[in-house]
PDB file of C-alpha atoms in Angstrom:
ATOM      1  CA  ALA A  46     -65.070 -27.667  22.598  1.00 85.00           C
ATOM      2  CA  GLN A  47     -61.580 -29.109  22.457  1.00 91.00           C
ATOM      3  CA  ARG A  48     -59.270 -26.892  20.504  1.00 95.00           C
ATOM      4  CA  VAL A  49     -55.592 -25.959  20.140  1.00 97.00           C
ATOM      5  CA  THR A  50     -54.525 -22.534  18.940  1.00 98.00           C
ATOM      6  CA  GLN A  51     -51.060 -21.624  17.738  1.00 98.00           C
ATOM      7  CA  PRO A  52     -51.256 -17.916  16.937  1.00 97.00           C
ATOM      8  CA  GLU A  53     -47.985 -17.615  15.027  1.00 97.00           C
ATOM      9  CA  LYS A  54     -47.519 -19.145  11.585  1.00 97.00           C
ATOM     10  CA  LEU A  55     -43.845 -18.233  11.465  1.00 98.00           C
ATOM     11  CA  LEU A  56     -41.280 -17.330  14.069  1.00 98.00           C
ATOM     12  CA  SER A  57     -37.860 -16.167  12.904  1.00 98.00           C
ATOM     13  CA  VAL A  58     -34.992 -15.780  15.372  1.00 97.00           C
ATOM     14  CA  PHE A  59     -31.223 -15.555  15.318  1.00 98.00           C
ATOM     15  CA  LYS A  60     -29.021 -18.339  16.599  1.00 98.00           C
ATOM     16  CA  GLY A  61     -28.494 -17.984  20.337  1.00 97.00           C
ATOM     17  CA  ALA A  62     -31.685 -16.003  20.887  1.00 98.00           C
ATOM     18  CA  PRO A  63     -34.458 -17.260  23.183  1.00 98.00           C
ATOM     19  CA  VAL A  64     -37.437 -18.941  21.596  1.00 97.00           C
ATOM     20  CA  GLU A  65     -41.049 -19.150  22.733  1.00 98.00           C
ATOM     21  CA  LEU A  66     -43.632 -20.911  20.579  1.00 98.00           C
ATOM     22  CA  LYS A  67     -47.117 -20.139  21.814  1.00 98.00           C
ATOM     23  CA  CYS A  68     -49.897 -22.657  22.324  1.00 98.00           C
ATOM     24  CA  ASN A  69     -53.308 -22.102  23.893  1.00 98.00           C
ATOM     25  CA  TYR A  70     -55.959 -24.727  24.371  1.00 97.00           C
ATOM     26  CA  SER A  71     -59.620 -25.185  25.150  1.00 95.00           C
ATOM     27  CA  TYR A  72     -60.552 -28.275  27.170  1.00 93.00           C
ATOM     28  CA  SER A  73     -62.870 -29.348  29.987  1.00 89.00           C
ATOM     29  CA  GLY A  74     -60.990 -31.065  32.754  1.00 86.00           C
ATOM     30  CA  SER A  75     -57.301 -31.924  32.978  1.00 87.00           C
ATOM     31  CA  PRO A  76     -55.663 -31.779  29.555  1.00 90.00           C
ATOM     32  CA  GLU A  77     -52.815 -33.915  28.318  1.00 91.00           C
ATOM     33  CA  LEU A  78     -50.643 -31.799  26.033  1.00 93.00           C
ATOM     34  CA  PHE A  79     -47.802 -32.501  23.645  1.00 94.00           C
ATOM     35  CA  TRP A  80     -45.406 -30.813  21.293  1.00 96.00           C
ATOM     36  CA  TYR A  81     -44.664 -32.587  18.013  1.00 97.00           C
ATOM     37  CA  VAL A  82     -41.954 -31.518  15.578  1.00 97.00           C
ATOM     38  CA  GLN A  83     -41.412 -32.090  11.880  1.00 97.00           C
ATOM     39  CA  TYR A  84     -37.933 -31.406  10.522  1.00 97.00           C
ATOM     40  CA  SER A  85     -37.454 -30.873   6.821  1.00 95.00           C
ATOM     41  CA  ARG A  86     -38.153 -34.059   4.832  1.00 93.00           C
ATOM     42  CA  GLN A  87     -38.744 -36.051   8.009  1.00 95.00           C
ATOM     43  CA  ARG A  88     -41.869 -37.456   9.568  1.00 96.00           C
ATOM     44  CA  LEU A  89     -43.790 -35.971  12.452  1.00 97.00           C
ATOM     45  CA  GLN A  90     -42.301 -36.985  15.785  1.00 95.00           C
ATOM     46  CA  LEU A  91     -42.947 -36.391  19.452  1.00 94.00           C
ATOM     47  CA  LEU A  92     -40.781 -33.705  21.024  1.00 95.00           C
ATOM     48  CA  LEU A  93     -42.119 -33.648  24.540  1.00 92.00           C
ATOM     49  CA  ARG A  94     -45.230 -34.320  26.563  1.00 90.00           C
ATOM     50  CA  HIS A  95     -46.660 -32.499  29.526  1.00 87.00           C
ATOM     51  CA  ILE A  96     -47.050 -35.602  31.682  1.00 80.00           C
ATOM     52  CA  SER A  97     -43.342 -36.401  31.526  1.00 80.00           C
ATOM     53  CA  ARG A  98     -42.231 -32.924  32.587  1.00 77.00           C
ATOM     54  CA  GLU A  99     -39.059 -33.464  30.581  1.00 82.00           C
ATOM     55  CA  SER A 100     -36.602 -31.295  28.705  1.00 85.00           C
ATOM     56  CA  ILE A 101     -35.763 -32.497  25.220  1.00 88.00           C
ATOM     57  CA  LYS A 102     -33.069 -30.876  23.060  1.00 93.00           C
ATOM     58  CA  GLY A 103     -33.113 -27.950  25.492  1.00 93.00           C
ATOM     59  CA  PHE A 104     -36.856 -27.354  25.027  1.00 95.00           C
ATOM     60  CA  THR A 105     -39.290 -27.170  27.921  1.00 95.00           C
ATOM     61  CA  ALA A 106     -43.010 -26.533  28.147  1.00 95.00           C
ATOM     62  CA  ASP A 107     -45.050 -25.713  31.226  1.00 89.00           C
ATOM     63  CA  LEU A 108     -48.765 -26.195  31.491  1.00 92.00           C
ATOM     64  CA  ASN A 109     -50.463 -23.048  32.773  1.00 93.00           C
ATOM     65  CA  LYS A 110     -54.067 -23.946  33.550  1.00 92.00           C
ATOM     66  CA  GLY A 111     -54.975 -20.388  34.516  1.00 93.00           C
ATOM     67  CA  GLU A 112     -53.957 -19.087  31.108  1.00 95.00           C
ATOM     68  CA  THR A 113     -54.811 -22.364  29.321  1.00 95.00           C
ATOM     69  CA  SER A 114     -51.384 -22.306  27.721  1.00 96.00           C
ATOM     70  CA  PHE A 115     -48.573 -24.741  26.995  1.00 96.00           C
ATOM     71  CA  HIS A 116     -45.868 -22.587  25.445  1.00 97.00           C
ATOM     72  CA  LEU A 117     -42.654 -24.207  24.196  1.00 97.00           C
ATOM     73  CA  LYS A 118     -39.441 -22.500  25.246  1.00 96.00           C
ATOM     74  CA  LYS A 119     -35.738 -22.753  24.644  1.00 97.00           C
ATOM     75  CA  PRO A 120     -33.215 -20.285  26.073  1.00 97.00           C
ATOM     76  CA  PHE A 121     -30.741 -20.405  23.156  1.00 97.00           C
ATOM     77  CA  ALA A 122     -31.950 -21.375  19.693  1.00 97.00           C
ATOM     78  CA  GLN A 123     -29.765 -23.446  17.371  1.00 97.00           C
ATOM     79  CA  GLU A 124     -29.963 -23.626  13.575  1.00 97.00           C
ATOM     80  CA  GLU A 125     -30.916 -27.297  13.804  1.00 97.00           C
ATOM     81  CA  ASP A 126     -34.063 -26.289  15.692  1.00 98.00           C
ATOM     82  CA  SER A 127     -35.514 -24.951  12.439  1.00 98.00           C
ATOM     83  CA  ALA A 128     -38.648 -27.017  11.841  1.00 98.00           C
ATOM     84  CA  MET A 129     -42.446 -27.034  11.990  1.00 98.00           C
ATOM     85  CA  TYR A 130     -43.774 -27.336  15.539  1.00 98.00           C
ATOM     86  CA  TYR A 131     -47.257 -28.561  16.400  1.00 98.00           C
ATOM     87  CA  CYS A 132     -48.957 -28.327  19.756  1.00 98.00           C
ATOM     88  CA  ALA A 133     -51.439 -31.146  20.372  1.00 96.00           C
ATOM     89  CA  LEU A 134     -54.042 -32.100  22.926  1.00 94.00           C
ATOM     90  CA  HIS A 135     -55.341 -35.567  23.720  1.00 91.00           C
ATOM     91  CA  ASN A 136     -59.091 -35.727  23.152  1.00 89.00           C
ATOM     92  CA  GLN A 137     -61.349 -36.592  26.066  1.00 85.00           C
ATOM     93  CA  ALA A 138     -62.150 -40.018  24.662  1.00 84.00           C
ATOM     94  CA  GLY A 139     -58.437 -40.799  24.701  1.00 82.00           C
ATOM     95  CA  THR A 140     -58.586 -41.909  21.100  1.00 86.00           C
ATOM     96  CA  ALA A 141     -56.856 -39.153  19.164  1.00 90.00           C
ATOM     97  CA  LEU A 142     -54.702 -36.066  19.163  1.00 94.00           C
ATOM     98  CA  ILE A 143     -56.093 -32.642  18.328  1.00 96.00           C
ATOM     99  CA  PHE A 144     -53.431 -30.541  16.641  1.00 97.00           C
ATOM    100  CA  GLY A 145     -52.923 -26.836  16.219  1.00 98.00           C
ATOM    101  CA  LYS A 146     -52.086 -25.405  12.809  1.00 97.00           C
ATOM    102  CA  GLY A 147     -48.391 -25.365  13.565  1.00 98.00           C
ATOM    103  CA  THR A 148     -45.652 -22.760  13.793  1.00 98.00           C
ATOM    104  CA  THR A 149     -42.617 -22.722  11.535  1.00 98.00           C
ATOM    105  CA  LEU A 150     -39.483 -21.877  13.488  1.00 98.00           C
ATOM    106  CA  SER A 151     -36.640 -20.477  11.430  1.00 98.00           C
ATOM    107  CA  VAL A 152     -33.270 -20.012  13.145  1.00 98.00           C
ATOM    108  CA  SER A 153     -30.623 -18.152  11.196  1.00 97.00           C
ATOM    109  CA  SER A 154     -27.007 -17.345  11.955  1.00 93.00           C
TER     110      SER A 154
ATOM    111  CA  GLY B 231     -36.478 -51.326  13.870  1.00 59.00           C
ATOM    112  CA  ALA B 232     -38.814 -50.401  11.065  1.00 82.00           C
ATOM    113  CA  GLY B 233     -41.140 -47.507  11.647  1.00 95.00           C
ATOM    114  CA  VAL B 234     -44.637 -46.959  10.333  1.00 98.00           C
ATOM    115  CA  SER B 235     -44.742 -47.254   6.569  1.00 98.00           C
ATOM    116  CA  GLN B 236     -47.334 -45.952   4.149  1.00 98.00           C
ATOM    117  CA  THR B 237     -47.915 -46.698   0.486  1.00 98.00           C
ATOM    118  CA  PRO B 238     -48.063 -45.160  -1.970  1.00 98.00           C
ATOM    119  CA  SER B 239     -46.073 -42.063  -1.066  1.00 97.00           C
ATOM    120  CA  ASN B 240     -47.906 -40.114  -3.742  1.00 98.00           C
ATOM    121  CA  LYS B 241     -51.221 -40.759  -5.442  1.00 98.00           C
ATOM    122  CA  VAL B 242     -52.738 -38.699  -8.237  1.00 98.00           C
ATOM    123  CA  THR B 243     -56.277 -39.525  -9.250  1.00 98.00           C
ATOM    124  CA  GLU B 244     -59.194 -37.998 -11.065  1.00 97.00           C
ATOM    125  CA  LYS B 245     -62.342 -36.690  -9.485  1.00 98.00           C
ATOM    126  CA  GLY B 246     -64.855 -39.467  -8.985  1.00 98.00           C
ATOM    127  CA  LYS B 247     -62.326 -42.294  -8.794  1.00 98.00           C
ATOM    128  CA  TYR B 248     -61.796 -44.730  -5.920  1.00 98.00           C
ATOM    129  CA  VAL B 249     -58.487 -44.845  -4.008  1.00 98.00           C
ATOM    130  CA  GLU B 250     -56.937 -47.027  -1.343  1.00 98.00           C
ATOM    131  CA  LEU B 251     -54.153 -45.915   0.968  1.00 98.00           C
ATOM    132  CA  ARG B 252     -52.206 -48.452   2.977  1.00 98.00           C
ATOM    133  CA  CYS B 253     -50.570 -48.261   6.392  1.00 98.00           C
ATOM    134  CA  ASP B 254     -48.159 -50.757   7.953  1.00 98.00           C
ATOM    135  CA  PRO B 255     -47.844 -50.003  11.674  1.00 97.00           C
ATOM    136  CA  ILE B 256     -44.942 -50.853  13.915  1.00 96.00           C
ATOM    137  CA  SER B 257     -45.032 -54.547  14.731  1.00 94.00           C
ATOM    138  CA  GLY B 258     -46.881 -55.210  17.972  1.00 91.00           C
ATOM    139  CA  HIS B 259     -48.672 -51.857  18.059  1.00 93.00           C
ATOM    140  CA  THR B 260     -52.347 -52.498  18.733  1.00 93.00           C
ATOM    141  CA  ALA B 261     -53.516 -48.909  18.288  1.00 94.00           C
ATOM    142  CA  LEU B 262     -53.627 -47.365  14.814  1.00 96.00           C
ATOM    143  CA  TYR B 263     -54.751 -43.884  13.807  1.00 96.00           C
ATOM    144  CA  TRP B 264     -55.456 -42.110  10.539  1.00 98.00           C
ATOM    145  CA  TYR B 265     -55.140 -38.349  10.221  1.00 98.00           C
ATOM    146  CA  ARG B 266     -55.546 -35.987   7.289  1.00 98.00           C
ATOM    147  CA  GLN B 267     -53.408 -32.884   6.848  1.00 97.00           C
ATOM    148  CA  SER B 268     -54.538 -30.214   4.430  1.00 96.00           C
ATOM    149  CA  LEU B 269     -52.220 -27.448   3.278  1.00 94.00           C
ATOM    150  CA  GLY B 270     -51.435 -24.999   6.060  1.00 92.00           C
ATOM    151  CA  GLN B 271     -53.265 -27.035   8.675  1.00 95.00           C
ATOM    152  CA  GLY B 272     -52.289 -29.416  11.417  1.00 97.00           C
ATOM    153  CA  PRO B 273     -53.177 -33.103  11.208  1.00 98.00           C
ATOM    154  CA  GLU B 274     -56.883 -33.751  11.669  1.00 97.00           C
ATOM    155  CA  PHE B 275     -58.104 -37.016  13.214  1.00 97.00           C
ATOM    156  CA  LEU B 276     -60.075 -39.400  11.025  1.00 98.00           C
ATOM    157  CA  ILE B 277     -60.320 -42.808  12.705  1.00 97.00           C
ATOM    158  CA  TYR B 278     -58.797 -44.898  15.490  1.00 95.00           C
ATOM    159  CA  PHE B 279     -58.442 -48.699  15.563  1.00 94.00           C
ATOM    160  CA  GLN B 280     -57.825 -50.816  18.624  1.00 92.00           C
ATOM    161  CA  GLY B 281     -56.914 -54.205  17.224  1.00 90.00           C
ATOM    162  CA  THR B 282     -59.228 -55.042  14.357  1.00 91.00           C
ATOM    163  CA  GLY B 283     -62.113 -52.804  15.335  1.00 90.00           C
ATOM    164  CA  ALA B 284     -62.688 -49.144  14.637  1.00 90.00           C
ATOM    165  CA  ALA B 285     -63.061 -47.819  18.171  1.00 89.00           C
ATOM    166  CA  ASP B 286     -63.627 -44.216  17.094  1.00 93.00           C
ATOM    167  CA  ASP B 287     -64.548 -43.171  13.553  1.00 95.00           C
ATOM    168  CA  SER B 288     -65.980 -39.804  14.521  1.00 94.00           C
ATOM    169  CA  GLY B 289     -63.445 -37.938  12.398  1.00 95.00           C
ATOM    170  CA  LEU B 290     -64.427 -39.471   9.067  1.00 97.00           C
ATOM    171  CA  PRO B 291     -65.890 -36.538   7.108  1.00 96.00           C
ATOM    172  CA  ASN B 292     -68.628 -38.495   5.294  1.00 95.00           C
ATOM    173  CA  ASP B 293     -69.617 -41.946   4.107  1.00 96.00           C
ATOM    174  CA  ARG B 294     -67.234 -41.803   1.147  1.00 98.00           C
ATOM    175  CA  PHE B 295     -64.447 -42.534   3.617  1.00 98.00           C
ATOM    176  CA  PHE B 296     -63.990 -45.985   5.097  1.00 97.00           C
ATOM    177  CA  ALA B 297     -61.100 -47.810   6.759  1.00 97.00           C
ATOM    178  CA  VAL B 298     -60.390 -51.410   7.653  1.00 97.00           C
ATOM    179  CA  ARG B 299     -57.850 -53.336   9.660  1.00 96.00           C
ATOM    180  CA  PRO B 300     -58.932 -56.946   9.207  1.00 95.00           C
ATOM    181  CA  GLU B 301     -56.073 -58.731  10.960  1.00 93.00           C
ATOM    182  CA  GLY B 302     -55.178 -56.092  13.495  1.00 91.00           C
ATOM    183  CA  SER B 303     -52.028 -55.024  11.675  1.00 95.00           C
ATOM    184  CA  VAL B 304     -52.122 -53.416   8.221  1.00 97.00           C
ATOM    185  CA  SER B 305     -54.862 -50.862   7.662  1.00 98.00           C
ATOM    186  CA  THR B 306     -56.370 -49.517   4.451  1.00 98.00           C
ATOM    187  CA  LEU B 307     -58.119 -46.178   4.126  1.00 98.00           C
ATOM    188  CA  LYS B 308     -60.603 -46.226   1.263  1.00 98.00           C
ATOM    189  CA  ILE B 309     -62.064 -43.155  -0.393  1.00 98.00           C
ATOM    190  CA  GLN B 310     -64.920 -43.499  -2.868  1.00 98.00           C
ATOM    191  CA  ARG B 311     -65.941 -40.944  -5.502  1.00 98.00           C
ATOM    192  CA  THR B 312     -62.980 -38.715  -4.709  1.00 98.00           C
ATOM    193  CA  GLU B 313     -63.458 -34.958  -4.749  1.00 97.00           C
ATOM    194  CA  ARG B 314     -60.901 -32.182  -5.221  1.00 97.00           C
ATOM    195  CA  GLY B 315     -61.361 -31.271  -1.564  1.00 96.00           C
ATOM    196  CA  ASP B 316     -59.994 -34.687  -0.571  1.00 98.00           C
ATOM    197  CA  SER B 317     -56.526 -33.598  -1.725  1.00 98.00           C
ATOM    198  CA  ALA B 318     -54.285 -33.708   1.342  1.00 98.00           C
ATOM    199  CA  VAL B 319     -51.542 -35.681   3.040  1.00 98.00           C
ATOM    200  CA  TYR B 320     -52.964 -38.719   4.787  1.00 98.00           C
ATOM    201  CA  LEU B 321     -50.977 -39.713   7.850  1.00 98.00           C
ATOM    202  CA  CYS B 322     -51.036 -42.976   9.717  1.00 98.00           C
ATOM    203  CA  ALA B 323     -49.749 -43.430  13.263  1.00 97.00           C
ATOM    204  CA  SER B 324     -49.489 -46.347  15.645  1.00 96.00           C
ATOM    205  CA  SER B 325     -48.902 -46.825  19.361  1.00 93.00           C
ATOM    206  CA  THR B 326     -48.657 -49.683  21.801  1.00 90.00           C
ATOM    207  CA  GLN B 327     -51.989 -48.730  23.346  1.00 75.00           C
ATOM    208  CA  ARG B 328     -54.294 -45.742  23.258  1.00 68.00           C
ATOM    209  CA  GLY B 329     -53.971 -42.805  25.596  1.00 67.00           C
ATOM    210  CA  PRO B 330     -51.547 -40.001  26.429  1.00 64.00           C
ATOM    211  CA  TYR B 331     -48.961 -42.261  28.019  1.00 70.00           C
ATOM    212  CA  ASN B 332     -48.328 -44.006  24.729  1.00 81.00           C
ATOM    213  CA  GLU B 333     -46.432 -42.117  22.067  1.00 88.00           C
ATOM    214  CA  GLN B 334     -47.953 -42.104  18.603  1.00 93.00           C
ATOM    215  CA  PHE B 335     -45.390 -42.910  15.907  1.00 95.00           C
ATOM    216  CA  PHE B 336     -46.201 -41.385  12.555  1.00 97.00           C
ATOM    217  CA  GLY B 337     -45.609 -42.637   9.056  1.00 98.00           C
ATOM    218  CA  PRO B 338     -44.282 -40.469   6.232  1.00 97.00           C
ATOM    219  CA  GLY B 339     -47.754 -39.916   4.811  1.00 98.00           C
ATOM    220  CA  THR B 340     -49.440 -40.399   1.449  1.00 98.00           C
ATOM    221  CA  ARG B 341     -49.922 -37.244  -0.591  1.00 98.00           C
ATOM    222  CA  LEU B 342     -53.248 -37.551  -2.416  1.00 98.00           C
ATOM    223  CA  THR B 343     -53.990 -35.205  -5.306  1.00 98.00           C
ATOM    224  CA  VAL B 344     -57.435 -35.261  -6.856  1.00 98.00           C
ATOM    225  CA  LEU B 345     -57.540 -33.555 -10.256  1.00 97.00           C
TER     226      LEU B 345
END
């Protein structure tokens, strides 16, 4: 079965603290993974994708096939990082994204 | 340029009624997707169009749900005999092609409330 699990509903940190949003997946073969973000009153948008191996807004995510994880990390959280974060997996047919339930990140000063 | 647009932004209807939700993708995007997001959940795939044809409708929950894209641009999601459980935000997304190399751009969603 293809599945994405985000175990935390809410993660609260102070500004400047490190952040790690957890994502685990279930997939047969080589997965293509993404992080999407939704800021308050904005639409869902792509943050980063595994295949690009990029860092966006200071966030990085490394695919760990042994642990079937794709955790999102940032060394120093900023208040503007407060948002809902969704981990997503491309389905094997290549026709859709499978999303986790999302984690709300709250960064306070 | 203009992003994906969806109308209406909010729709309130009564149980048993028929509703239509519209999606205008980004111009030139051949791939179009519908997702449904219930409270506290992530978006859940409904249907994928490549051009005018529904290439994957495996996510449609039952035969009350139907979607069309007759000219390969605008798409309409149609729900017959609505039920309270259909209440959710319906999201549309488009991309240049299918697959993980092509970013899906999401619309703002239509919030459907079935009373």
